[in-house]
Amino acid sequence: MRILVVGSGGREHALCWAIAASPLCDKLYCAPGNAGIAAEAECVPIGVDDVTTLVAFARSKRIEFVVVGPEAPLVAGLVDQLEAAGIKTFGPSKQAAMLEGSKGFTKDFCTRHDIPTAAYGRFRDVAAARSFIYARSAPIVVKADGLTAGKGVTVAQSVDEALAAVDEAMVGGRFGAAGAEVVIEEFLEGEEASFHALVDGAHAVPLAAAQDHKRVGDGDTGPNTGGMGTYSPAPIVTPAMAETIMARIIRPTVAGMAADGKPFKGVLFAGLMIGRDGPKLIEFNVRFGDPECQVLIPRLMSDLLPGLIAARDGQLKNFALRWRDDAAICVVMAAQGYPGAHKRATVIRGLERAAKVPGVYVFHAGTAHMDDQIVASGGRVLGVTATGPTLADARDHAYQAVDSIDWPDGFCRRDIGWRALTPGAATGSA
Ligand code: AMP
Ligand code: GLY
């Protein structure tokens, strides 16, 4: 098959790495890709939001299957456009992508289909939003309704902080149209987990569970980021917990979307808070997590591509995926200053040395070639991933690889996986 992957991050590098290895793949393109992806796929300089050019490119190259990585083109309807042009595409339709595109839509959907999530209100009126915050008090969570690249959520510890978040979104217009409506919700306590399932419109196949570290600093401190590292398996997601998540959250969502005339196909990623009364949905994403994908794919023993095709074709009913027992960990290396302002085009050396550490794959998230060198071209730049028989082995190898990378302008967290690796810190059992 002739295949096109859309995206340019670490997630897409992991997807390209798996797809390029599939015996079903003859030719792989990635739009726009990055310097690491270029080792797996022919990169073409088309932006992920340039729907017209992507469709024209897929037509001209007789692409038979497209895999869309990031949320923005999904919410914009790229899958609908490609399918209308006769090109099979993995990912949800524009309507089904509303599960990520509008937090208010998802909250109302959960209420109608009895899916456990935090109590909430939806607001387009600033005065009403303020009264709700005064009535509920803190801690409380304020979320812009639309896509904000992960920046639209404020977990407010005080009423003033919550009011400021409402003003920023609804009065200051920090998120543009995406913040014209806000969801204000109950603060949930517990441990977070990332749960993915392949979905074909009617059936769902769970993937291995993962856990993300969202805060920029060691010990889960500092501002939220797109994710500074992940590990899989997630001890809190025991087999029994995975079944509860499927029964209470994933399957009702798949059935509910089908019943509502918006059948969901693609990968459904539930961000969960697992507390005393079981798993609750924090948010849905309609694509692979980044950097969750970077730990799921190295653990997958089965060929990924037939799974993606079966999801597109509505053929997941009797589909099964096999997983390695090995654990995986991904340490994100970001540019100094991230998630704030950071330098660009700083030179990265030692990548070949890092890749030689046993069980290590260095996925590129934001890199480019410049004068025969690899330079940083984004905030999150590398996802140094390692597998090993235990999470501790994987962690040791990942940091050994990190330490062999020579990039003075980069940094990483040194404690990825701590919850699972610190006796007594995790609430579940492996
Ligand atoms: P999101 O972008 O929706 O994943 O939210 C970013 C982060 O905010 C999540 O990973 C959680 O750590 C936190 N968060 C979001 N909603 C809640 C909530 N209702 N209760 C507690 N923490 C939350
Ligand atoms: N790692 C969280 C996300 O992809 O949204």
Short mmCIF file of C-alpha atoms and ligand atoms in Angstrom, two decimals:
data_model
loop_
_atom_site.label_atom_id
_atom_site.label_comp_id
_atom_site.label_asym_id
_atom_site.label_seq_id
_atom_site.Cartn_x
_atom_site.Cartn_y
_atom_site.Cartn_z
CA MET A 1 0.00 0.00 0.00
CA ARG A 2 0.95 3.61 -0.56
CA ILE A 3 0.45 5.42 2.73
CA LEU A 4 0.47 9.01 3.95
CA VAL A 5 0.85 10.02 7.61
CA VAL A 6 -0.19 13.58 8.48
CA GLY A 7 1.71 15.34 11.27
CA SER A 8 5.19 16.33 12.41
CA GLY A 9 5.61 15.31 16.03
CA GLY A 10 6.97 12.46 18.10
CA ARG A 11 3.64 10.69 17.79
CA GLU A 12 3.91 10.74 14.01
CA HIS A 13 7.52 9.54 14.16
CA ALA A 14 6.38 6.53 16.20
CA LEU A 15 3.48 5.93 13.77
CA CYS A 16 5.79 6.15 10.75
CA TRP A 17 8.33 3.86 12.41
CA ALA A 18 5.64 1.19 12.92
CA ILE A 19 3.96 1.65 9.53
CA ALA A 20 7.26 1.62 7.59
CA ALA A 21 8.03 -1.76 9.21
CA SER A 22 4.73 -3.29 8.10
CA PRO A 23 4.94 -5.76 5.22
CA LEU A 24 1.76 -4.09 3.91
CA CYS A 25 3.54 -0.78 3.32
CA ASP A 26 5.27 -0.22 -0.04
CA LYS A 27 5.73 3.53 0.10
CA LEU A 28 5.35 5.91 3.01
CA TYR A 29 4.98 9.69 2.89
CA CYS A 30 4.67 12.06 5.81
CA ALA A 31 3.32 15.62 5.65
CA PRO A 32 5.16 17.60 6.82
CA GLY A 33 7.27 15.24 8.98
CA ASN A 34 10.56 16.16 10.64
CA ALA A 35 14.26 15.26 10.50
CA GLY A 36 13.73 11.97 12.35
CA ILE A 37 10.68 10.95 10.34
CA ALA A 38 12.75 11.45 7.19
CA ALA A 39 14.54 8.18 8.03
CA GLU A 40 11.23 6.28 7.72
CA ALA A 41 9.19 8.23 5.20
CA GLU A 42 9.48 10.69 2.35
CA CYS A 43 8.62 14.02 3.94
CA VAL A 44 6.54 16.47 1.92
CA PRO A 45 6.27 20.12 2.97
CA ILE A 46 2.50 20.40 3.36
CA GLY A 47 1.07 21.77 6.61
CA VAL A 48 -1.40 19.66 8.58
CA ASP A 49 -4.07 22.36 8.21
CA ASP A 50 -3.75 22.67 4.43
CA VAL A 51 -6.66 20.36 3.66
CA THR A 52 -6.89 21.21 -0.05
CA THR A 53 -3.22 20.55 -0.73
CA LEU A 54 -3.23 17.34 1.34
CA VAL A 55 -6.18 15.96 -0.64
CA ALA A 56 -4.58 16.96 -3.94
CA PHE A 57 -1.26 15.38 -2.91
CA ALA A 58 -2.94 12.13 -1.83
CA ARG A 59 -4.73 11.99 -5.17
CA SER A 60 -1.67 12.73 -7.26
CA LYS A 61 0.43 10.08 -5.48
CA ARG A 62 -2.40 7.51 -5.60
CA ILE A 63 -2.31 7.16 -1.81
CA GLU A 64 -4.41 4.23 -0.61
CA PHE A 65 -4.49 4.93 3.12
CA VAL A 66 -4.00 8.07 5.21
CA VAL A 67 -3.33 8.19 8.94
CA VAL A 68 -4.02 11.57 10.55
CA GLY A 69 -1.98 12.23 13.71
CA PRO A 70 -3.02 15.56 15.29
CA GLU A 71 -6.41 16.84 16.40
CA ALA A 72 -6.64 20.14 14.52
CA PRO A 73 -7.07 18.64 11.02
CA LEU A 74 -9.48 16.03 12.41
CA VAL A 75 -11.67 18.71 13.96
CA ALA A 76 -11.39 20.69 10.70
CA GLY A 77 -12.78 17.74 8.71
CA LEU A 78 -9.70 16.38 6.89
CA VAL A 79 -11.00 12.79 7.13
CA ASP A 80 -14.32 13.78 5.52
CA GLN A 81 -12.51 15.53 2.68
CA LEU A 82 -10.13 12.63 1.99
CA GLU A 83 -12.91 10.05 2.16
CA ALA A 84 -15.03 12.18 -0.19
CA ALA A 85 -12.10 12.04 -2.62
CA GLY A 86 -12.18 8.24 -2.38
CA ILE A 87 -9.12 7.89 -0.11
CA LYS A 88 -9.45 5.58 2.87
CA THR A 89 -8.45 7.44 6.01
CA PHE A 90 -7.86 6.46 9.62
CA GLY A 91 -9.42 8.96 12.00
CA PRO A 92 -12.82 10.33 13.02
CA SER A 93 -15.12 12.44 10.88
CA LYS A 94 -15.48 16.12 11.70
CA GLN A 95 -18.68 15.41 13.63
CA ALA A 96 -17.14 12.55 15.63
CA ALA A 97 -14.05 14.68 16.34
CA MET A 98 -16.33 16.97 18.37
CA LEU A 99 -15.45 14.67 21.28
CA GLU A 100 -12.19 16.60 21.39
CA GLY A 101 -13.24 19.74 19.52
CA SER A 102 -15.80 20.85 22.11
CA LYS A 103 -15.51 20.11 25.81
CA GLY A 104 -19.11 21.26 26.31
CA PHE A 105 -20.34 18.84 23.65
CA THR A 106 -18.53 16.00 25.41
CA LYS A 107 -19.86 16.90 28.86
CA ASP A 108 -23.45 16.97 27.57
CA PHE A 109 -22.82 13.70 25.72
CA CYS A 110 -21.55 12.07 28.95
CA THR A 111 -24.63 13.26 30.83
CA ARG A 112 -26.99 11.84 28.22
CA HIS A 113 -25.17 8.49 28.08
CA ASP A 114 -24.46 8.13 31.80
CA ILE A 115 -20.66 8.22 31.41
CA PRO A 116 -18.88 9.15 34.68
CA THR A 117 -17.24 12.58 34.59
CA ALA A 118 -16.90 15.67 36.81
CA ALA A 119 -20.04 17.75 37.53
CA TYR A 120 -20.01 20.87 35.34
CA GLY A 121 -21.65 23.93 33.87
CA ARG A 122 -21.34 25.38 30.33
CA PHE A 123 -21.18 29.15 29.95
CA ARG A 124 -21.27 31.72 27.16
CA ASP A 125 -22.14 34.49 29.61
CA VAL A 126 -19.38 35.88 31.86
CA ALA A 127 -21.69 36.90 34.72
CA ALA A 128 -23.25 33.43 34.86
CA ALA A 129 -19.80 31.81 34.83
CA ARG A 130 -18.69 34.04 37.73
CA SER A 131 -21.78 33.22 39.80
CA PHE A 132 -21.22 29.51 39.26
CA ILE A 133 -17.64 29.85 40.59
CA TYR A 134 -18.81 31.80 43.67
CA ALA A 135 -21.51 29.19 44.33
CA ARG A 136 -19.16 26.20 43.93
CA SER A 137 -15.98 27.69 45.44
CA ALA A 138 -12.44 26.31 44.92
CA PRO A 139 -10.69 24.13 43.98
CA ILE A 140 -12.48 24.26 40.65
CA VAL A 141 -11.47 23.74 37.02
CA VAL A 142 -12.03 26.22 34.17
CA LYS A 143 -11.72 25.00 30.57
CA ALA A 144 -11.99 26.77 27.24
CA ASP A 145 -14.50 24.86 25.13
CA GLY A 146 -12.48 24.47 21.93
CA LEU A 147 -8.99 23.40 20.87
CA THR A 148 -6.20 25.28 22.65
CA ALA A 149 -3.18 22.99 22.14
CA GLY A 150 -3.46 21.93 25.78
CA LYS A 151 -3.32 25.48 27.18
CA GLY A 152 -7.01 26.03 27.87
CA VAL A 153 -7.34 24.29 31.25
CA THR A 154 -6.88 26.04 34.60
CA VAL A 155 -7.01 23.95 37.74
CA ALA A 156 -7.81 26.82 40.10
CA GLN A 157 -6.90 26.54 43.77
CA SER A 158 -8.77 29.74 44.62
CA VAL A 159 -11.93 31.53 43.52
CA ASP A 160 -9.81 34.47 42.31
CA GLU A 161 -7.71 32.20 40.10
CA ALA A 162 -10.86 30.70 38.59
CA LEU A 163 -12.38 34.15 37.97
CA ALA A 164 -9.14 35.26 36.30
CA ALA A 165 -9.23 32.20 34.01
CA VAL A 166 -12.81 33.02 33.00
CA ASP A 167 -11.86 36.63 32.27
CA GLU A 168 -8.81 35.61 30.28
CA ALA A 169 -10.85 33.30 28.05
CA MET A 170 -14.16 35.15 27.76
CA VAL A 171 -13.17 38.82 28.10
CA GLY A 172 -9.48 38.87 27.11
CA GLY A 173 -10.04 36.44 24.23
CA ARG A 174 -6.81 34.56 24.94
CA PHE A 175 -8.02 31.50 23.00
CA GLY A 176 -10.07 33.34 20.38
CA ALA A 177 -13.31 31.59 19.44
CA ALA A 178 -12.20 28.45 21.31
CA GLY A 179 -12.63 30.36 24.58
CA ALA A 180 -15.92 32.15 23.86
CA GLU A 181 -17.58 29.34 25.79
CA VAL A 182 -16.14 27.78 28.94
CA VAL A 183 -16.83 24.61 30.87
CA ILE A 184 -16.43 24.95 34.62
CA GLU A 185 -16.18 21.70 36.49
CA GLU A 186 -15.70 19.97 39.78
CA PHE A 187 -12.11 19.25 40.81
CA LEU A 188 -11.49 15.50 40.72
CA GLU A 189 -9.07 13.73 43.02
CA GLY A 190 -7.18 10.58 42.20
CA GLU A 191 -4.49 9.35 39.86
CA GLU A 192 -4.51 10.10 36.15
CA ALA A 193 -4.17 7.51 33.39
CA SER A 194 -4.30 7.56 29.60
CA PHE A 195 -6.47 4.89 28.04
CA HIS A 196 -6.65 4.36 24.27
CA ALA A 197 -8.91 2.16 22.17
CA LEU A 198 -9.08 1.52 18.44
CA VAL A 199 -12.68 2.07 17.34
CA ASP A 200 -14.41 1.14 14.07
CA GLY A 201 -17.74 2.90 14.54
CA ALA A 202 -19.27 0.04 16.51
CA HIS A 203 -16.54 -1.97 18.25
CA ALA A 204 -13.58 -1.00 20.41
CA VAL A 205 -10.28 -2.78 20.98
CA PRO A 206 -8.36 -1.50 24.02
CA LEU A 207 -4.68 -0.63 23.75
CA ALA A 208 -2.19 -0.91 26.61
CA ALA A 209 -2.58 1.79 29.26
CA ALA A 210 -0.08 4.58 29.73
CA GLN A 211 0.58 7.41 32.12
CA ASP A 212 1.70 10.90 31.19
CA HIS A 213 3.61 13.55 33.15
CA LYS A 214 1.98 16.85 32.22
CA ARG A 215 3.87 19.28 34.47
CA VAL A 216 7.17 20.65 33.27
CA GLY A 217 9.15 20.10 36.48
CA ASP A 218 10.37 17.17 38.55
CA GLY A 219 7.91 16.04 41.20
CA ASP A 220 5.01 17.12 38.94
CA THR A 221 5.56 20.84 39.59
CA GLY A 222 5.37 23.93 37.39
CA PRO A 223 3.12 24.72 34.44
CA ASN A 224 1.25 22.16 32.34
CA THR A 225 2.82 21.09 29.05
CA GLY A 226 1.84 18.84 26.17
CA GLY A 227 3.50 16.01 28.13
CA MET A 228 7.08 15.64 29.42
CA GLY A 229 7.19 11.87 29.45
CA THR A 230 5.15 8.70 29.61
CA TYR A 231 5.36 5.12 30.68
CA SER A 232 3.44 1.97 29.96
CA PRO A 233 2.02 -0.21 31.45
CA ALA A 234 0.34 2.01 34.04
CA PRO A 235 0.16 0.05 37.32
CA ILE A 236 -3.11 1.73 38.28
CA VAL A 237 -4.83 0.27 35.22
CA THR A 238 -5.08 -3.34 36.34
CA PRO A 239 -6.88 -5.77 34.01
CA ALA A 240 -10.02 -5.33 36.13
CA MET A 241 -9.73 -1.54 35.91
CA ALA A 242 -9.25 -1.76 32.12
CA GLU A 243 -12.50 -3.73 31.88
CA THR A 244 -14.31 -1.16 34.05
CA ILE A 245 -13.03 1.62 31.78
CA MET A 246 -14.22 -0.26 28.70
CA ALA A 247 -17.63 -0.97 30.27
CA ARG A 248 -18.30 2.45 31.84
CA ILE A 249 -16.58 4.84 29.44
CA ILE A 250 -15.35 3.47 26.10
CA ARG A 251 -18.18 1.17 25.01
CA PRO A 252 -20.98 3.59 26.05
CA THR A 253 -19.19 6.33 24.09
CA VAL A 254 -18.90 4.19 20.97
CA ALA A 255 -22.55 3.13 21.25
CA GLY A 256 -23.72 6.66 22.08
CA MET A 257 -21.92 8.27 19.14
CA ALA A 258 -23.36 5.63 16.79
CA ALA A 259 -26.87 6.14 18.23
CA ASP A 260 -26.47 9.93 17.83
CA GLY A 261 -25.62 9.49 14.14
CA LYS A 262 -21.92 10.39 14.58
CA PRO A 263 -20.20 6.98 14.56
CA PHE A 264 -16.65 7.28 15.85
CA LYS A 265 -13.77 5.66 13.95
CA GLY A 266 -10.13 6.03 14.78
CA VAL A 267 -8.38 6.03 18.12
CA LEU A 268 -10.30 7.22 21.14
CA PHE A 269 -8.03 8.43 23.92
CA ALA A 270 -9.67 8.90 27.31
CA GLY A 271 -7.81 11.01 29.86
CA LEU A 272 -9.02 9.56 33.16
CA MET A 273 -8.96 10.38 36.84
CA ILE A 274 -9.06 7.18 38.85
CA GLY A 275 -10.31 7.89 42.33
CA ARG A 276 -12.29 6.28 45.13
CA ASP A 277 -15.44 5.79 43.07
CA GLY A 278 -13.68 4.41 40.02
CA PRO A 279 -12.58 5.98 36.73
CA LYS A 280 -13.98 9.34 35.64
CA LEU A 281 -13.47 10.96 32.27
CA ILE A 282 -11.37 14.15 32.34
CA GLU A 283 -11.42 14.57 28.58
CA PHE A 284 -11.51 12.72 25.31
CA ASN A 285 -8.95 13.09 22.58
CA VAL A 286 -9.72 11.73 19.15
CA ARG A 287 -6.15 10.74 18.24
CA PHE A 288 -3.14 9.05 19.79
CA GLY A 289 -1.67 10.82 22.78
CA ASP A 290 1.70 12.46 22.35
CA PRO A 291 3.93 11.17 24.03
CA GLU A 292 1.66 8.22 24.90
CA CYS A 293 1.98 6.86 21.35
CA GLN A 294 5.76 6.72 21.77
CA VAL A 295 5.44 4.13 24.57
CA LEU A 296 2.46 2.20 23.18
CA ILE A 297 3.96 1.46 19.78
CA PRO A 298 7.26 -0.06 20.98
CA ARG A 299 5.22 -2.39 23.22
CA LEU A 300 2.97 -3.54 20.40
CA MET A 301 3.93 -6.97 19.09
CA SER A 302 1.27 -7.04 16.36
CA ASP A 303 1.57 -5.11 13.12
CA LEU A 304 -0.13 -1.75 13.76
CA LEU A 305 -1.24 -1.11 10.19
CA PRO A 306 -3.89 -3.88 9.90
CA GLY A 307 -5.41 -2.52 13.13
CA LEU A 308 -5.69 0.97 11.66
CA ILE A 309 -7.18 -0.39 8.44
CA ALA A 310 -9.66 -2.60 10.33
CA ALA A 311 -10.78 0.44 12.33
CA ARG A 312 -11.39 2.39 9.10
CA ASP A 313 -13.16 -0.57 7.49
CA GLY A 314 -15.48 -1.39 10.42
CA GLN A 315 -13.76 -4.74 10.92
CA LEU A 316 -12.60 -4.67 14.54
CA LYS A 317 -15.23 -7.08 15.85
CA ASN A 318 -12.91 -10.08 16.15
CA PHE A 319 -9.65 -8.16 16.06
CA ALA A 320 -7.02 -8.68 18.74
CA LEU A 321 -3.68 -7.02 19.37
CA ARG A 322 -0.73 -8.68 21.06
CA TRP A 323 1.53 -6.78 23.45
CA ARG A 324 5.01 -7.40 24.76
CA ASP A 325 5.42 -7.88 28.48
CA ASP A 326 8.26 -5.35 28.35
CA ALA A 327 7.67 -1.94 29.85
CA ALA A 328 8.39 1.26 27.95
CA ILE A 329 9.25 4.77 29.04
CA CYS A 330 9.58 7.97 27.01
CA VAL A 331 11.57 10.94 28.31
CA VAL A 332 10.80 14.15 26.44
CA MET A 333 13.69 16.51 25.81
CA ALA A 334 12.44 20.05 25.36
CA ALA A 335 14.07 23.37 24.53
CA GLN A 336 15.16 25.41 27.59
CA GLY A 337 12.27 27.70 28.51
CA TYR A 338 9.48 25.41 27.27
CA PRO A 339 6.49 25.69 27.73
CA GLY A 340 7.34 29.41 27.60
CA ALA A 341 9.55 31.19 25.05
CA HIS A 342 12.55 29.18 23.90
CA LYS A 343 15.43 29.43 21.44
CA ARG A 344 15.17 27.84 18.03
CA ALA A 345 17.61 26.15 15.69
CA THR A 346 20.01 25.04 18.44
CA VAL A 347 22.26 22.16 17.38
CA ILE A 348 21.71 18.62 18.74
CA ARG A 349 24.59 16.12 18.69
CA GLY A 350 25.07 12.56 19.86
CA LEU A 351 21.84 11.12 18.49
CA GLU A 352 23.61 8.11 16.92
CA ARG A 353 25.32 7.35 20.25
CA ALA A 354 21.96 7.52 22.04
CA ALA A 355 20.29 5.19 19.55
CA LYS A 356 22.94 2.53 20.28
CA VAL A 357 21.83 2.09 23.90
CA PRO A 358 19.98 -1.27 24.05
CA GLY A 359 16.21 -1.02 23.63
CA VAL A 360 16.31 2.71 22.81
CA TYR A 361 14.45 4.55 20.05
CA VAL A 362 14.85 8.30 19.76
CA PHE A 363 11.64 9.68 18.33
CA HIS A 364 11.92 13.21 16.96
CA ALA A 365 9.19 15.65 17.93
CA GLY A 366 10.53 18.98 16.67
CA THR A 367 13.74 18.72 14.65
CA ALA A 368 14.98 19.84 11.26
CA HIS A 369 18.07 19.36 9.11
CA MET A 370 20.25 22.44 8.76
CA ASP A 371 23.69 22.38 7.10
CA ASP A 372 24.15 18.64 7.75
CA GLN A 373 23.20 19.05 11.38
CA ILE A 374 20.08 18.26 13.36
CA VAL A 375 18.60 21.34 15.01
CA ALA A 376 15.67 21.87 17.36
CA SER A 377 12.59 23.35 15.69
CA GLY A 378 9.97 23.25 18.44
CA GLY A 379 9.29 23.21 22.19
CA ARG A 380 9.20 19.47 22.65
CA VAL A 381 12.08 18.24 20.53
CA LEU A 382 12.90 14.57 21.21
CA GLY A 383 11.13 11.61 22.82
CA VAL A 384 13.85 9.31 24.09
CA THR A 385 12.08 5.97 24.47
CA ALA A 386 13.37 2.72 25.90
CA THR A 387 11.87 -0.68 26.54
CA GLY A 388 13.06 -3.22 29.08
CA PRO A 389 11.92 -6.20 31.10
CA THR A 390 10.98 -3.87 33.96
CA LEU A 391 10.12 -0.21 34.08
CA ALA A 392 13.31 0.41 36.10
CA ASP A 393 15.41 -1.15 33.30
CA ALA A 394 13.59 0.90 30.70
CA ARG A 395 14.10 4.06 32.75
CA ASP A 396 17.85 3.39 33.19
CA HIS A 397 18.31 2.87 29.45
CA ALA A 398 16.25 5.92 28.54
CA TYR A 399 18.33 8.19 30.81
CA GLN A 400 21.58 6.60 29.60
CA ALA A 401 20.51 7.60 26.09
CA VAL A 402 19.45 11.08 27.25
CA ASP A 403 22.87 11.56 28.83
CA SER A 404 24.64 10.65 25.62
CA ILE A 405 22.80 13.39 23.72
CA ASP A 406 24.79 16.59 23.51
CA TRP A 407 22.27 19.43 23.46
CA PRO A 408 23.12 22.20 25.96
CA ASP A 409 19.96 24.11 25.03
CA GLY A 410 17.67 21.24 25.99
CA PHE A 411 16.36 19.82 29.26
CA CYS A 412 14.22 16.97 30.48
CA ARG A 413 12.58 15.79 33.67
CA ARG A 414 14.73 13.31 35.58
CA ASP A 415 11.86 11.51 37.31
CA ILE A 416 9.69 10.08 34.52
CA GLY A 417 7.87 7.02 35.86
CA TRP A 418 8.36 7.97 39.52
CA ARG A 419 4.84 7.06 40.57
CA ALA A 420 5.22 3.51 39.30
CA LEU A 421 8.85 3.23 40.46
CA THR A 422 8.49 4.57 44.00
CA PRO A 423 7.26 1.93 46.43
CA GLY A 424 3.97 3.09 47.93
CA ALA A 425 3.46 5.97 45.48
CA ALA A 426 1.25 4.07 43.06
CA THR A 427 -2.23 3.16 44.17
CA GLY A 428 -2.61 0.12 41.97
CA SER A 429 -0.53 -3.02 41.60
CA ALA A 430 1.48 -4.12 38.60
P1 AMP B 1 -6.86 18.47 29.89
O1 AMP B 1 -6.20 19.42 28.94
O2 AMP B 1 -8.35 18.48 29.87
O3 AMP B 1 -6.22 17.09 29.85
O4 AMP B 1 -6.47 18.98 31.34
C1 AMP B 1 -5.13 19.19 31.69
C2 AMP B 1 -4.92 18.67 33.06
O5 AMP B 1 -5.72 19.37 33.99
C3 AMP B 1 -5.32 17.21 33.26
O6 AMP B 1 -4.35 16.31 32.85
C4 AMP B 1 -5.53 17.17 34.75
O7 AMP B 1 -4.30 17.05 35.41
C5 AMP B 1 -6.11 18.52 35.05
N1 AMP B 1 -7.58 18.46 35.11
C6 AMP B 1 -8.46 18.66 34.12
N2 AMP B 1 -9.72 18.53 34.57
C7 AMP B 1 -9.65 18.25 35.89
C8 AMP B 1 -10.60 18.01 36.92
N3 AMP B 1 -11.91 18.07 36.69
N4 AMP B 1 -10.14 17.73 38.15
C9 AMP B 1 -8.82 17.71 38.41
N5 AMP B 1 -7.87 17.93 37.50
C10 AMP B 1 -8.27 18.21 36.24
N1 GLY B 2 -0.22 13.65 26.21
C1 GLY B 2 -1.51 14.22 26.19
C2 GLY B 2 -2.06 14.49 24.87
O1 GLY B 2 -1.60 13.99 23.85
O2 GLY B 2 -3.05 15.21 24.80
#
